[in-house]
């Protein structure tokens, strides 16, 4: 299934459905082609005089547009950011970026322009009070007072992380700190994010490491170097031999292995001569390289294989679950998936079966999952940690549960169920996507992209009329930009609005309504 498309996000955002609640003190109303605001009693508080208007948020401010220009008003209708901007953004960290006469800058909540409008583009300020700015295809950093702490002269740069940011000049990279000081020479062919005070860089065709002081911690001799350190160890390779260094750049485990992985539970998995074992942070092979296959430790145990059969060892190298499985997967929350012959089952950390070997496919209990997908004879359902099939194997396909909901497929259509197998979103969609952080998911029905929420509401864009078509419990109505129902959810069928009127069906009778829900033609008697 497709990922959520950017256009879908924009569509939904424009109609205000990503607000945390639908209710606002003041709500939008439309009079002709102008917008204004009413209170909860439907009394006009701010007359309809704007070409476009946004919702009032928790701070009691809203973006409005008049004569092609944007600004801000408060709930009294008072303009506190003049309507002189071609574009204006929401306030973040007390500032809003805006565009005037083709250039970008920032205004504060007093309407004062605190960052001059001289930039071709600006990013939002982060928690450190720094934003990216660009002029003539060059980049730099500015602070909230408008000072260029890093001159706008670089070809590319990345946001700050751990007090340092990557900068590109020509085709070479370097680093700058949060005070704007260049902390390394701009000479590297690759530069990677700073992690725990250290960054992996490339000079020529070799890798090494630098710290936040600009010190080169290692010689540039590595053909591979890991981006991060685990247990103060990073994997490196010269030629075809692997080993480990610490954060001082010292090779603490000699480069003598055919393969090496990052440390987990104080142990790193290594390969020598086609066989796998584990070393500790001192470089001691605490588990000899005797296994045909090994998977790094998870939940205190590691999968290993000898003579084509798999089982589990502990961090002492002791076999705690015999090597008698055709396949074995890592433990999560004390449960693992294993396979004998052609069927899967679940076991606990003592090797005791939680289920019989009956599944054709089975998913692991990854962190946070209480139900996992299982399949028999092409039918899918869900299993809990006790081995109980709490949702019967009945679906053609299923997805992993996220935030209490999972996508399921039946008769070639998709919908959503909860962990009790209650249908939340009807199984009638050709495609569906995961819910994003505001509780909406993009779906496709009858070839049209729509949105559903976690109560089963479905909304569809209705052009430029300022309304969304709402379907709930098999009936249709319309909501405004705040998500408020403005045309009752009562119709059996509807057609799209055209020229500010729509054809609707009620009690089997078709007639026409306007954007206020009033019957205007063929009205039922």
Coordinates of C-alpha atoms in Angstrom, one line a residue:
X1 CA 0.0 0.0 0.0
X2 CA 1.1 3.5 -0.8
X3 CA 2.7 5.9 1.7
X4 CA 0.8 9.0 2.6
X5 CA 1.2 11.5 -0.2
X6 CA 2.3 15.0 0.4
X7 CA -0.6 16.4 -1.5
X8 CA -3.0 14.5 0.8
X9 CA -1.4 16.0 3.9
X10 CA -1.6 19.5 2.5
X11 CA -5.3 19.0 1.5
X12 CA -6.2 17.9 5.0
X13 CA -4.1 20.6 6.7
X14 CA -5.8 23.3 4.6
X15 CA -9.2 22.3 5.9
X16 CA -8.2 22.5 9.6
X17 CA -8.7 18.8 10.4
X18 CA -5.3 18.5 12.0
X19 CA -6.5 20.6 14.9
X20 CA -6.5 18.7 18.2
X21 CA -10.2 19.5 18.7
X22 CA -13.0 20.7 16.5
X23 CA -14.4 23.1 18.9
X24 CA -13.1 26.7 18.9
X25 CA -14.4 29.8 20.6
X26 CA -14.9 31.6 17.3
X27 CA -15.8 29.7 14.1
X28 CA -15.6 30.7 10.5
X29 CA -18.6 31.6 8.5
X30 CA -18.9 32.6 4.8
X31 CA -21.0 35.4 3.3
X32 CA -20.7 35.3 -0.5
X33 CA -17.0 35.1 -1.2
X34 CA -15.9 36.7 2.1
X35 CA -15.1 35.1 5.5
X36 CA -15.7 36.2 9.0
X37 CA -16.2 34.7 12.5
X38 CA -19.2 33.9 14.8
X39 CA -19.3 32.9 18.4
X40 CA -20.9 29.8 19.9
X41 CA -24.3 31.5 19.8
X42 CA -23.8 32.0 16.0
X43 CA -23.6 35.8 16.6
X44 CA -21.3 37.7 14.2
X45 CA -18.2 38.8 16.1
X46 CA -15.9 39.7 13.2
X47 CA -17.7 40.6 10.0
X48 CA -17.1 38.6 6.8
X49 CA -14.6 40.9 5.0
X50 CA -11.6 38.6 4.4
X51 CA -10.8 36.8 1.2
X52 CA -9.5 33.9 3.2
X53 CA -9.3 33.1 6.9
X54 CA -7.8 30.5 9.2
X55 CA -9.0 29.0 12.5
X56 CA -8.3 30.6 15.8
X57 CA -5.9 28.4 17.8
X58 CA -5.4 28.1 21.5
X59 CA -3.5 31.5 21.5
X60 CA -6.5 33.3 20.2
X61 CA -4.9 34.4 16.9
X62 CA -5.7 33.7 13.3
X63 CA -4.2 34.3 9.8
X64 CA -6.4 36.3 7.5
X65 CA -6.1 37.6 3.9
X66 CA -7.3 40.8 2.4
X67 CA -6.5 42.4 -1.0
X68 CA -4.1 39.5 -1.7
X69 CA -2.0 40.0 1.5
X70 CA -1.8 38.1 4.7
X71 CA -1.6 39.1 8.4
X72 CA -2.8 38.2 11.9
X73 CA -5.9 39.2 13.9
X74 CA -7.0 38.5 17.5
X75 CA -10.4 37.4 18.6
X76 CA -11.5 41.0 18.8
X77 CA -10.8 41.4 15.1
X78 CA -7.8 43.7 15.8
X79 CA -4.9 43.4 13.4
X80 CA -1.6 42.9 15.2
X81 CA 0.5 41.7 12.3
X82 CA -0.3 44.0 9.3
X83 CA -1.8 42.5 6.2
X84 CA 1.1 43.3 4.0
X85 CA 2.7 39.8 3.5
X86 CA 2.5 37.6 0.4
X87 CA 2.8 34.6 2.7
X88 CA 2.9 34.1 6.4
X89 CA 3.4 31.0 8.6
X90 CA 2.1 30.0 12.0
X91 CA 4.1 31.2 15.1
X92 CA 6.8 28.9 16.4
X93 CA 9.1 29.9 19.3
X94 CA 7.3 33.2 19.3
X95 CA 8.1 34.1 15.7
X96 CA 6.4 33.6 12.4
X97 CA 8.2 33.6 9.0
X98 CA 6.7 35.7 6.3
X99 CA 7.3 36.8 2.8
X100 CA 7.1 40.4 1.6
X101 CA 8.1 41.8 -1.8
X102 CA 9.6 38.5 -2.7
X103 CA 11.9 38.2 0.4
X104 CA 11.5 36.3 3.6
X105 CA 12.0 37.4 7.2
X106 CA 10.3 37.0 10.6
X107 CA 7.8 38.9 12.6
X108 CA 7.0 38.6 16.4
X109 CA 3.6 38.7 18.1
X110 CA 3.8 42.5 18.4
X111 CA 3.9 42.7 14.6
X112 CA 7.6 43.9 14.7
X113 CA 9.9 42.6 11.9
X114 CA 12.7 41.1 14.0
X115 CA 14.6 39.5 11.1
X116 CA 15.0 41.7 8.1
X117 CA 13.2 40.7 4.9
X118 CA 16.3 40.1 2.8
X119 CA 16.4 36.4 2.3
X120 CA 15.2 34.2 -0.5
X121 CA 14.1 31.6 2.0
X122 CA 14.2 30.9 5.8
X123 CA 13.5 27.8 7.9
X124 CA 11.7 27.8 11.2
X125 CA 13.7 28.4 14.4
X126 CA 14.5 25.3 16.4
X127 CA 14.7 25.0 20.2
X128 CA 18.3 26.4 20.1
X129 CA 17.0 29.7 18.5
X130 CA 18.7 29.2 15.2
X131 CA 17.2 29.0 11.7
X132 CA 18.6 28.3 8.2
X133 CA 18.6 31.3 5.8
X134 CA 19.3 31.4 2.1
X135 CA 20.3 34.1 -0.4
X136 CA 21.3 33.6 -4.1
X137 CA 21.5 29.8 -3.6
X138 CA 23.8 30.2 -0.6
X139 CA 23.0 29.1 3.0
X140 CA 23.8 30.2 6.5
X141 CA 22.3 30.4 10.0
X142 CA 20.5 33.3 11.7
X143 CA 19.4 33.8 15.3
X144 CA 16.1 35.2 16.6
X145 CA 17.6 38.7 16.7
X146 CA 18.3 38.5 12.9
X147 CA 22.1 38.2 13.3
X148 CA 23.9 35.9 10.9
X149 CA 25.8 33.7 13.2
X150 CA 27.0 31.7 10.2
X151 CA 27.4 33.8 7.1
X152 CA 25.1 33.0 4.2
X153 CA 28.0 31.8 1.9
X154 CA 27.7 28.0 2.0
X155 CA 26.4 25.7 -0.7
X156 CA 24.6 23.5 1.7
X157 CA 24.2 23.0 5.5
X158 CA 22.3 20.8 7.9
X159 CA 20.5 21.6 11.1
X160 CA 22.4 21.6 14.4
X161 CA 22.8 18.3 16.3
X162 CA 24.6 18.1 19.6
X163 CA 25.9 21.7 19.1
X164 CA 27.4 21.1 15.7
X165 CA 26.2 21.4 12.1
X166 CA 27.6 20.2 8.8
X167 CA 28.4 22.9 6.2
X168 CA 29.4 22.4 2.5
X169 CA 31.6 24.8 0.6
X170 CA 32.3 23.8 -3.0
X171 CA 32.4 20.1 -2.8
X172 CA 34.0 19.9 0.7
X173 CA 32.3 19.5 4.1
X174 CA 33.2 20.8 7.6
X175 CA 31.5 21.6 10.9
X176 CA 30.4 24.8 12.6
X177 CA 29.4 25.1 16.3
X178 CA 26.3 26.9 17.7
X179 CA 28.4 30.1 18.2
X180 CA 29.2 30.2 14.5
X181 CA 32.8 29.1 14.9
X182 CA 34.2 26.8 12.3
X183 CA 35.4 23.8 14.3
X184 CA 37.0 21.7 11.5
X185 CA 38.6 22.5 8.3
X186 CA 36.2 22.4 5.4
X187 CA 38.0 19.6 3.6
X188 CA 36.0 16.4 3.9
X189 CA 34.4 14.5 1.1
X190 CA 31.7 13.2 3.4
X191 CA 30.5 14.4 6.8
X192 CA 28.0 12.6 9.0
X193 CA 25.8 13.7 12.0
X194 CA 27.5 14.2 15.3
X195 CA 26.6 11.3 17.7
X196 CA 27.7 11.4 21.3
X197 CA 30.2 14.1 20.5
X198 CA 31.9 12.3 17.6
X199 CA 31.3 12.3 13.8
X200 CA 32.4 10.0 11.1
X201 CA 34.0 11.7 8.1
X202 CA 35.6 10.8 4.8
X203 CA 38.8 12.2 3.3
X204 CA 39.6 11.0 -0.1
X205 CA 38.5 7.4 -0.2
X206 CA 39.1 6.7 3.5
X207 CA 37.1 7.2 6.7
X208 CA 38.0 8.5 10.1
X209 CA 36.5 10.4 13.1
X210 CA 36.5 14.0 14.4
X211 CA 35.1 15.4 17.7
X212 CA 33.4 18.7 18.5
X213 CA 36.7 20.4 19.1
X214 CA 37.7 19.6 15.5
X215 CA 40.3 17.0 16.6
X216 CA 40.9 14.2 14.2
X217 CA 40.6 11.2 16.4
X218 CA 41.9 8.6 14.0
X219 CA 44.1 8.5 10.9
X220 CA 42.1 8.3 7.6
X221 CA 42.8 4.7 6.8
X222 CA 39.5 2.9 7.1
X223 CA 37.5 1.5 4.2
X224 CA 34.4 1.4 6.4
X225 CA 33.6 3.1 9.6
X226 CA 30.3 2.9 11.6
X227 CA 28.4 6.2 12.2
X228 CA 27.8 5.5 15.9
X229 CA 29.5 4.0 18.9
X230 CA 27.9 1.3 21.0
X231 CA 29.4 0.5 24.4
X232 CA 32.1 3.0 23.4
X233 CA 33.0 0.8 20.5
X234 CA 32.6 1.5 16.7
X235 CA 33.1 -1.1 13.9
X236 CA 35.8 -0.3 11.4
X237 CA 37.4 -2.1 8.4
X238 CA 40.6 -2.0 6.6
X239 CA 40.7 -4.1 3.4
X240 CA 38.7 -7.2 4.3
X241 CA 39.4 -7.2 8.0
X242 CA 37.2 -5.9 10.7
X243 CA 37.7 -4.7 14.3
X244 CA 36.7 -2.0 16.8
X245 CA 37.9 1.4 18.0
X246 CA 36.9 3.5 21.0
X247 CA 36.1 7.2 21.1
X248 CA 39.7 8.2 21.4
X249 CA 40.4 6.5 18.1
X250 CA 42.4 3.7 19.7
X251 CA 42.0 0.2 18.0
X252 CA 40.9 -1.7 21.1
X253 CA 39.9 -4.9 19.2
X254 CA 42.4 -5.8 16.5
X255 CA 41.2 -5.8 12.9
X256 CA 41.4 -9.5 12.4
X257 CA 37.8 -10.6 11.7
X258 CA 36.0 -11.3 8.4
X259 CA 32.9 -9.4 9.7
X260 CA 31.8 -7.5 12.8
X261 CA 28.6 -5.9 14.1
X262 CA 27.9 -3.3 16.7
X263 CA 27.8 -4.2 20.4
X264 CA 24.6 -5.3 22.1
X265 CA 24.5 -6.3 25.8
X266 CA 28.2 -5.8 26.0
X267 CA 28.9 -8.2 23.2
X268 CA 29.8 -7.7 19.5
X269 CA 29.1 -10.4 16.9
X270 CA 32.2 -11.4 14.8
X271 CA 32.9 -13.8 12.0
X272 CA 36.2 -15.6 11.3
X273 CA 36.6 -18.3 8.7
X274 CA 32.9 -18.5 7.9
X275 CA 31.9 -19.1 11.6
X276 CA 30.4 -16.7 14.1
X277 CA 31.0 -15.9 17.7
X278 CA 31.0 -12.9 20.2
X279 CA 33.7 -10.7 21.7
X280 CA 33.4 -8.5 24.8
X281 CA 34.5 -4.8 24.9
X282 CA 38.0 -6.0 25.9
X283 CA 38.3 -8.0 22.7
X284 CA 38.1 -11.4 24.4
X285 CA 36.2 -14.0 22.4
X286 CA 33.8 -15.0 25.2
X287 CA 31.8 -17.1 22.7
X288 CA 34.0 -18.9 20.2
X289 CA 33.5 -18.6 16.5
X290 CA 31.9 -22.0 16.0
X291 CA 28.5 -21.2 14.7
X292 CA 27.3 -21.3 11.1
X293 CA 24.8 -18.5 11.7
X294 CA 24.3 -16.1 14.6
X295 CA 21.9 -13.2 15.3
X296 CA 23.0 -10.5 17.8
X297 CA 21.6 -10.7 21.3
X298 CA 18.1 -9.6 22.0
X299 CA 16.2 -10.0 25.3
X300 CA 19.4 -11.7 26.7
X301 CA 19.5 -14.5 24.2
X302 CA 21.1 -14.9 20.7
X303 CA 20.0 -17.2 17.9
X304 CA 22.8 -19.5 16.7
X305 CA 23.0 -22.4 14.2
X306 CA 25.1 -25.6 14.0
X307 CA 24.6 -28.4 11.5
X308 CA 21.7 -26.5 9.9
X309 CA 19.7 -26.4 13.1
X310 CA 19.0 -23.3 15.3
X311 CA 18.6 -22.7 18.9
X312 CA 19.6 -20.1 21.6
X313 CA 22.5 -19.2 23.8
X314 CA 22.9 -16.8 26.7
X315 CA 25.6 -14.2 27.1
X316 CA 27.9 -16.8 28.7
X317 CA 27.7 -18.9 25.6
X318 CA 25.6 -21.6 27.3
X319 CA 23.0 -23.3 25.1
X320 CA 19.7 -22.7 26.9
X321 CA 17.3 -23.8 24.2
X322 CA 18.5 -26.8 22.1
X323 CA 19.5 -26.3 18.5
X324 CA 16.7 -28.3 16.9
X325 CA 14.8 -25.7 14.9
X326 CA 14.7 -25.2 11.2
X327 CA 14.3 -21.4 11.8
X328 CA 14.5 -19.3 14.9
X329 CA 14.0 -15.6 15.5
X330 CA 15.0 -13.2 18.2
X331 CA 13.1 -13.0 21.5
X332 CA 10.9 -10.0 22.3
X333 CA 9.1 -9.8 25.7
X334 CA 10.2 -13.3 26.4
X335 CA 8.5 -14.8 23.3
X336 CA 10.1 -16.0 20.0
X337 CA 8.9 -17.5 16.7
X338 CA 10.5 -20.8 15.7
X339 CA 9.9 -23.2 12.9
X340 CA 10.0 -27.0 12.6
X341 CA 9.5 -28.7 9.3
X342 CA 7.1 -26.4 7.5
X343 CA 5.1 -24.8 10.5
X344 CA 5.8 -22.0 12.9
X345 CA 5.1 -21.9 16.6
X346 CA 5.8 -19.6 19.6
X347 CA 8.1 -20.5 22.5
X348 CA 9.1 -18.9 25.8
X349 CA 12.7 -18.5 27.1
X350 CA 12.7 -21.9 28.7
X351 CA 12.0 -23.4 25.3
X352 CA 8.4 -24.4 26.3
X353 CA 5.8 -24.1 23.5
X354 CA 3.2 -21.4 23.9
X355 CA 1.5 -22.6 20.7
X356 CA 1.6 -25.8 18.6
X357 CA 3.5 -25.8 15.3
X358 CA 0.5 -24.9 13.1
X359 CA 1.2 -21.6 11.4
X360 CA 2.2 -21.0 7.8
X361 CA 3.4 -17.5 8.7
X362 CA 3.9 -15.8 12.1
X363 CA 5.2 -12.4 13.2
X364 CA 7.4 -11.6 16.2
X365 CA 6.2 -9.7 19.3
X366 CA 8.3 -6.7 18.6
X367 CA 8.5 -4.1 21.4
X368 CA 5.1 -2.7 22.3
X369 CA 3.0 -5.3 20.5
X370 CA 0.3 -7.2 22.4
X371 CA -1.1 -8.9 19.3
X372 CA 0.8 -10.3 16.3
X373 CA -0.2 -11.5 12.9
X374 CA -0.5 -15.3 12.2
X375 CA -1.7 -17.2 9.1
X376 CA -3.0 -20.6 8.3
X377 CA -4.0 -21.7 4.8
X378 CA -4.0 -18.1 3.5
X379 CA -6.2 -16.7 6.3
X380 CA -4.9 -14.2 8.7
X381 CA -5.8 -13.3 12.3
X382 CA -4.1 -12.2 15.5
X383 CA -2.5 -14.0 18.5
X384 CA -1.9 -12.7 22.0
X385 CA 1.1 -13.4 24.3
X386 CA -0.7 -16.4 25.9
X387 CA -1.0 -18.1 22.5
X388 CA -4.7 -17.4 22.2
X389 CA -6.1 -16.5 18.8
X390 CA -8.1 -13.5 20.0
X391 CA -9.0 -12.5 16.5
X392 CA -10.0 -15.5 14.3
X393 CA -8.0 -16.3 11.2
X394 CA -10.5 -14.9 8.6
X395 CA -8.8 -12.1 6.7
X396 CA -7.1 -12.2 3.3
X397 CA -4.3 -9.9 4.7
X398 CA -3.7 -7.9 7.9
X399 CA -1.4 -5.2 9.1
X400 CA 0.5 -4.8 12.4
X401 CA -1.5 -3.0 15.2
X402 CA -0.6 0.6 15.7
X403 CA -2.2 2.8 18.3
X404 CA -4.9 0.2 18.9
X405 CA -6.0 -0.2 15.2
X406 CA -4.9 -2.5 12.3
X407 CA -5.8 -2.6 8.7
X408 CA -7.5 -5.8 7.5
X409 CA -8.5 -7.0 4.0
X410 CA -11.6 -9.0 3.1
X411 CA -13.1 -9.6 -0.3
X412 CA -10.3 -7.5 -1.8
X413 CA -11.3 -4.4 0.3
X414 CA -9.5 -2.8 3.3
X415 CA -10.8 -1.4 6.6
X416 CA -9.7 -1.0 10.2
X417 CA -10.4 -3.0 13.3
X418 CA -9.5 -2.5 16.9
X419 CA -7.9 -5.1 19.2
X420 CA -11.4 -6.5 20.1
X421 CA -12.0 -7.1 16.3
X422 CA -14.6 -4.4 16.3
X423 CA -14.9 -2.8 12.9
X424 CA -13.9 0.9 13.2
X425 CA -13.6 1.8 9.6
X426 CA -15.7 -0.1 7.2
X427 CA -14.0 -2.7 4.9
X428 CA -14.7 -1.0 1.6
X429 CA -11.5 0.7 0.5
X430 CA -9.2 -0.2 -2.3
X431 CA -6.2 1.3 -0.5
X432 CA -5.5 2.6 3.0
X433 CA -2.5 4.2 4.8
X434 CA -1.4 4.4 8.4
X435 CA -2.9 7.0 10.7
X436 CA -0.7 10.0 11.1
X437 CA -0.2 11.9 14.3
X438 CA -3.5 13.8 14.2
X439 CA -5.6 10.7 13.9
X440 CA -6.4 10.7 10.2
X441 CA -5.5 8.3 7.5
X442 CA -5.7 8.6 3.7
X443 CA -7.8 6.0 2.0
X444 CA -9.1 5.4 -1.5
X445 CA -12.7 4.4 -2.3
X446 CA -14.1 4.3 -5.8
X447 CA -10.8 5.7 -7.1
X448 CA -11.1 8.9 -5.0
X449 CA -8.7 9.8 -2.3
X450 CA -10.4 10.5 1.0
X451 CA -9.6 10.7 4.8
X452 CA -11.0 8.6 7.7
X453 CA -10.5 9.2 11.4
X454 CA -10.5 6.7 14.2
X455 CA -14.2 6.9 14.8
X456 CA -15.0 5.9 11.2
X457 CA -15.8 9.4 9.9
X458 CA -14.9 9.8 6.2
X459 CA -14.3 13.2 4.6
X460 CA -13.8 14.1 1.0
X461 CA -12.5 17.4 -0.5
X462 CA -15.2 19.5 -2.2
X463 CA -13.3 22.0 -4.2
X464 CA -13.1 25.6 -3.2
X465 CA -16.5 25.9 -1.4
X466 CA -14.8 25.7 2.1
X467 CA -16.6 22.5 3.0
X468 CA -15.8 18.8 3.3
X469 CA -18.2 16.0 2.5
X470 CA -18.7 13.9 5.7
X471 CA -19.9 10.4 5.7
X472 CA -20.8 8.8 9.1
X473 CA -22.9 5.7 9.8
X474 CA -23.9 5.5 6.1
X475 CA -25.3 9.0 5.9
X476 CA -23.9 12.2 4.3
X477 CA -23.5 15.8 5.4
X478 CA -21.0 18.6 5.4
X479 CA -18.5 20.0 7.8
X480 CA -16.7 23.4 7.8
X481 CA -13.0 24.1 8.2
X482 CA -13.2 23.6 12.0
X483 CA -14.8 20.2 11.6
X484 CA -18.2 21.5 12.7
X485 CA -21.2 20.0 11.1
X486 CA -22.9 22.8 9.0
X487 CA -25.2 20.6 6.9
X488 CA -26.8 17.8 8.8
X489 CA -25.6 14.2 8.3
X490 CA -28.9 12.9 7.0
X491 CA -28.7 12.3 3.3
X492 CA -28.7 8.8 1.7
X493 CA -26.7 10.0 -1.3
X494 CA -25.1 13.2 -2.5
X495 CA -23.4 14.6 -5.6
X496 CA -20.4 17.0 -5.6
X497 CA -21.1 20.8 -5.2
X498 CA -21.0 22.7 -8.5
X499 CA -21.7 26.4 -8.7
X500 CA -22.3 26.4 -4.9
X501 CA -25.2 23.9 -5.1
X502 CA -25.3 20.1 -4.7
X503 CA -27.9 17.4 -5.5
X504 CA -28.8 15.3 -2.4
X505 CA -31.2 12.5 -1.6
X506 CA -33.4 12.3 1.5
X507 CA -36.1 9.7 2.0
X508 CA -35.6 8.6 -1.6
X509 CA -36.2 12.1 -3.0
X510 CA -33.6 14.1 -4.9
X511 CA -33.3 17.9 -4.6
X512 CA -30.7 20.7 -4.5
X513 CA -29.2 22.5 -1.6
X514 CA -26.8 25.5 -1.2
X515 CA -23.7 25.7 0.9
X516 CA -25.9 26.5 4.0
X517 CA -27.9 23.3 3.5
X518 CA -31.0 25.2 2.4
X519 CA -33.2 23.6 -0.3
X520 CA -33.1 25.7 -3.5
X521 CA -34.6 23.5 -6.2
X522 CA -36.9 20.5 -6.5
X523 CA -37.7 20.8 -2.8
X524 CA -39.7 17.9 -1.3
X525 CA -43.2 18.8 -0.3

